Coordinates of C-alpha atoms in Angstrom, one line a residue:
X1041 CA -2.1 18.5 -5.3
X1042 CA -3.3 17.2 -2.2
X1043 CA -6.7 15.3 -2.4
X1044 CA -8.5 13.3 0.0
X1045 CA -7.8 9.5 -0.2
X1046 CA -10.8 9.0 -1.9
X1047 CA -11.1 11.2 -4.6
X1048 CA -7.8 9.3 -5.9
X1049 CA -9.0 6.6 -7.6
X1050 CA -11.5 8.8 -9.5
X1051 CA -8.6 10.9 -10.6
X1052 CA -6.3 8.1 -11.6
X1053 CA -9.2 6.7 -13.1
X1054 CA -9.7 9.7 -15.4
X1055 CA -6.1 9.6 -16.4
X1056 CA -6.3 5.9 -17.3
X1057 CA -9.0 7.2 -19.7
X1058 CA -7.5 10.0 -21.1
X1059 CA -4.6 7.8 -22.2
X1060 CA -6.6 5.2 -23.6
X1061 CA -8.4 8.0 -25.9
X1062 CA -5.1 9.4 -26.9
X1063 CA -4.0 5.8 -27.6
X1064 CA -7.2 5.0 -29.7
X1065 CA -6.8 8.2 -31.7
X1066 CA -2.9 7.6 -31.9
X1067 CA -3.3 3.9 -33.2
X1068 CA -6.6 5.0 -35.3
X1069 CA -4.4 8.0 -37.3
X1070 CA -1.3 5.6 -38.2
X1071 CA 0.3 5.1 -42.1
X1072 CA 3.0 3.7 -43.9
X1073 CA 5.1 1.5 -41.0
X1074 CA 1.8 2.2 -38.6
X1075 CA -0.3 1.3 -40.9
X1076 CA 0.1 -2.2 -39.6
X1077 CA -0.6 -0.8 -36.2
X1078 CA -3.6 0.2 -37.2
X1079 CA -4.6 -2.5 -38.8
X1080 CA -3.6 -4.7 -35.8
X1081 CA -6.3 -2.2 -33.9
X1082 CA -8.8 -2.5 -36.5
X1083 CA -8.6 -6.3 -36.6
X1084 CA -9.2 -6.6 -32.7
X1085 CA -6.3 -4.9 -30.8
X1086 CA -8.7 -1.5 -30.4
X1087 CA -10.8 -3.9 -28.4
X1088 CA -8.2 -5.4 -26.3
X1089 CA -6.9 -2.4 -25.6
X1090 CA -10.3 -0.4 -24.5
X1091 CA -10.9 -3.6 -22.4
X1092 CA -7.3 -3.2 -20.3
X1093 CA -7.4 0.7 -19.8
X1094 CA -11.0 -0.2 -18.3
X1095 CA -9.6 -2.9 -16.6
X1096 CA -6.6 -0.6 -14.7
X1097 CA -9.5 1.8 -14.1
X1098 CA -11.3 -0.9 -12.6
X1099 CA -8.6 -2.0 -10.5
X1100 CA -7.6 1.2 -9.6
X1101 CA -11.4 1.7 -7.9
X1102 CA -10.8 -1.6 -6.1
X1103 CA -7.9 -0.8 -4.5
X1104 CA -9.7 1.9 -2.0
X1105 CA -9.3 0.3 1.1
X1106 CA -12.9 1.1 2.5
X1107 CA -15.4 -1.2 3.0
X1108 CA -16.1 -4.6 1.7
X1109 CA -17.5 -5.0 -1.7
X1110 CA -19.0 -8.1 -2.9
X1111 CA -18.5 -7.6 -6.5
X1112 CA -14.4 -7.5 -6.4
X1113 CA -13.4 -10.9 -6.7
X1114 CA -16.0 -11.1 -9.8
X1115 CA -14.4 -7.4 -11.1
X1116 CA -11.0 -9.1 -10.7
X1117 CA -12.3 -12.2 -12.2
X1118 CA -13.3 -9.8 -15.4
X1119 CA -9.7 -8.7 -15.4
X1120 CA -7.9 -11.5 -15.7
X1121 CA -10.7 -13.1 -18.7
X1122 CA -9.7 -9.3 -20.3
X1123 CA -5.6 -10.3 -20.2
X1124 CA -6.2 -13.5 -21.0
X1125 CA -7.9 -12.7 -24.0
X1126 CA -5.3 -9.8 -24.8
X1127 CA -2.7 -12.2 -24.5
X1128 CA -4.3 -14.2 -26.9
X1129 CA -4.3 -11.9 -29.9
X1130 CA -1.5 -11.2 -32.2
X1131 CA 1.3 -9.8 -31.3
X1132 CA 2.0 -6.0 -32.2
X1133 CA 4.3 -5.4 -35.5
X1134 CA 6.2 -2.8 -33.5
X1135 CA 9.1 -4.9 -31.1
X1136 CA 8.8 -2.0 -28.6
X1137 CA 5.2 -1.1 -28.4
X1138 CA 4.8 -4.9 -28.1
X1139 CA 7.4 -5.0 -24.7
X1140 CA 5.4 -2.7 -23.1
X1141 CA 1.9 -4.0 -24.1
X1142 CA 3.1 -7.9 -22.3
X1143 CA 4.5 -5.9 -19.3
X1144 CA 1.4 -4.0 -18.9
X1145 CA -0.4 -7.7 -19.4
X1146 CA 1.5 -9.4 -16.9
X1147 CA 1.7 -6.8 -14.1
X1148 CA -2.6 -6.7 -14.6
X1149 CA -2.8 -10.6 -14.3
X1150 CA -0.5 -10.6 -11.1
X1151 CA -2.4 -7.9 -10.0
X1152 CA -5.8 -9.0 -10.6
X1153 CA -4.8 -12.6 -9.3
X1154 CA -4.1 -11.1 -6.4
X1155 CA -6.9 -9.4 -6.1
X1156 CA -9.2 -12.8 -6.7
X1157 CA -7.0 -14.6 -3.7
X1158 CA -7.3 -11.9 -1.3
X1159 CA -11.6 -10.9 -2.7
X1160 CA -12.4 -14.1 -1.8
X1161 CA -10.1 -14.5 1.6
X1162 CA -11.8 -11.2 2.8
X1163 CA -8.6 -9.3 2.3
X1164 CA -7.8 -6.0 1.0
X1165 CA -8.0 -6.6 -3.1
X1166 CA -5.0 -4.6 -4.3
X1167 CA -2.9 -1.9 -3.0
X1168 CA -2.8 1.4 -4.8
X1169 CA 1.4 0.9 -5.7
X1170 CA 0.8 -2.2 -7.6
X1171 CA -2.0 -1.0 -9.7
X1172 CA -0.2 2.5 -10.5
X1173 CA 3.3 0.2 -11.5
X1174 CA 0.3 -1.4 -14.3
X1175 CA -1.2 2.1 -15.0
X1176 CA 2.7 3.0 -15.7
X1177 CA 3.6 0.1 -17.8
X1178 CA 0.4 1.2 -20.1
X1179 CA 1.2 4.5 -20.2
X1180 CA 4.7 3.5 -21.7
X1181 CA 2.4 1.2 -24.1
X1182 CA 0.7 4.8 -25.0
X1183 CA 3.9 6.6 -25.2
X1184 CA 5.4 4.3 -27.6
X1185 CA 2.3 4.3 -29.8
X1186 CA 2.3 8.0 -30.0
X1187 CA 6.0 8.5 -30.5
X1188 CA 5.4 6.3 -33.6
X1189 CA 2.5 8.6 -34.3
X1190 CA 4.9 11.7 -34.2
X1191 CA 7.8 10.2 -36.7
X1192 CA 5.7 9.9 -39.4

């Protein structure tokens, strides 16, 4: 499919959300092993969670190359209080889930740093590779959480 350049980011941006609502359901539906997982949402992780899928969305819409925004460097500046606070939380109980969750983490605080420096020089914020190498570590996050889902 062959859209213009800047009907991307609105797509991508739908897809971010999709997966975070399949996530959220995923994580929300868990028992027995998962259970923890859900209780690791319940306690705070749902939240954390919502806040970085908005946050490769976000990024994502920043990374349109036309015009100058004001706001990015602030947007960006949201991103990174979001990771830092995600980073923060407990871990996950599941090993994997939790590789993917501090990859996806760590590419979105690179990423949004970047974005900051380059906001403020009056630089292009991101480019469209590096945020999609974040929306793909999530959707790995997602993946794992719904195989989980699918072996109970």
């Amino acid at each position: 499919m062959n859209l213009p350049l800047s009907a991307r980011p609105a797509v991508r941006g739908v897809l971010v959300s999709v997966g975070a609502a399949l996530l959220l359901t995923t994580l929300a539906s868990c028992s027995d092993d998962e259970e923890t997982l859900a209780s690791w949402s319940d306690k705070g992780g749902q939240k954390h969670m919502t806040a970085i899928a908005k946050d490769v969305t976000t990024l994502i819409q920043v990374s349109d190359p036309t015009g100058s925004d004001p706001t990015v460097a602030s947007q960006c500046g949201q991103v990174l209080d979001d990771v830092k606070a995600a980073k923060a939380y407990g871990e996950l109980p599941d090993d994997i889930a939790q590789t993917h969750w501090k990859e996806a983490l760590d590419r979105l605080d690179k990423v949004a740093s970047r974005c900051v420096r380059n906001a403020k020089a009056g630089k292009a914020a991101t480019s469209l590779t590096e945020v999609m190498d974040v929306q793909s570590s999530f959707h790995s996050f997602a993946q794992r959480i719904e195989n989980l889902r699918s072996q109970s």
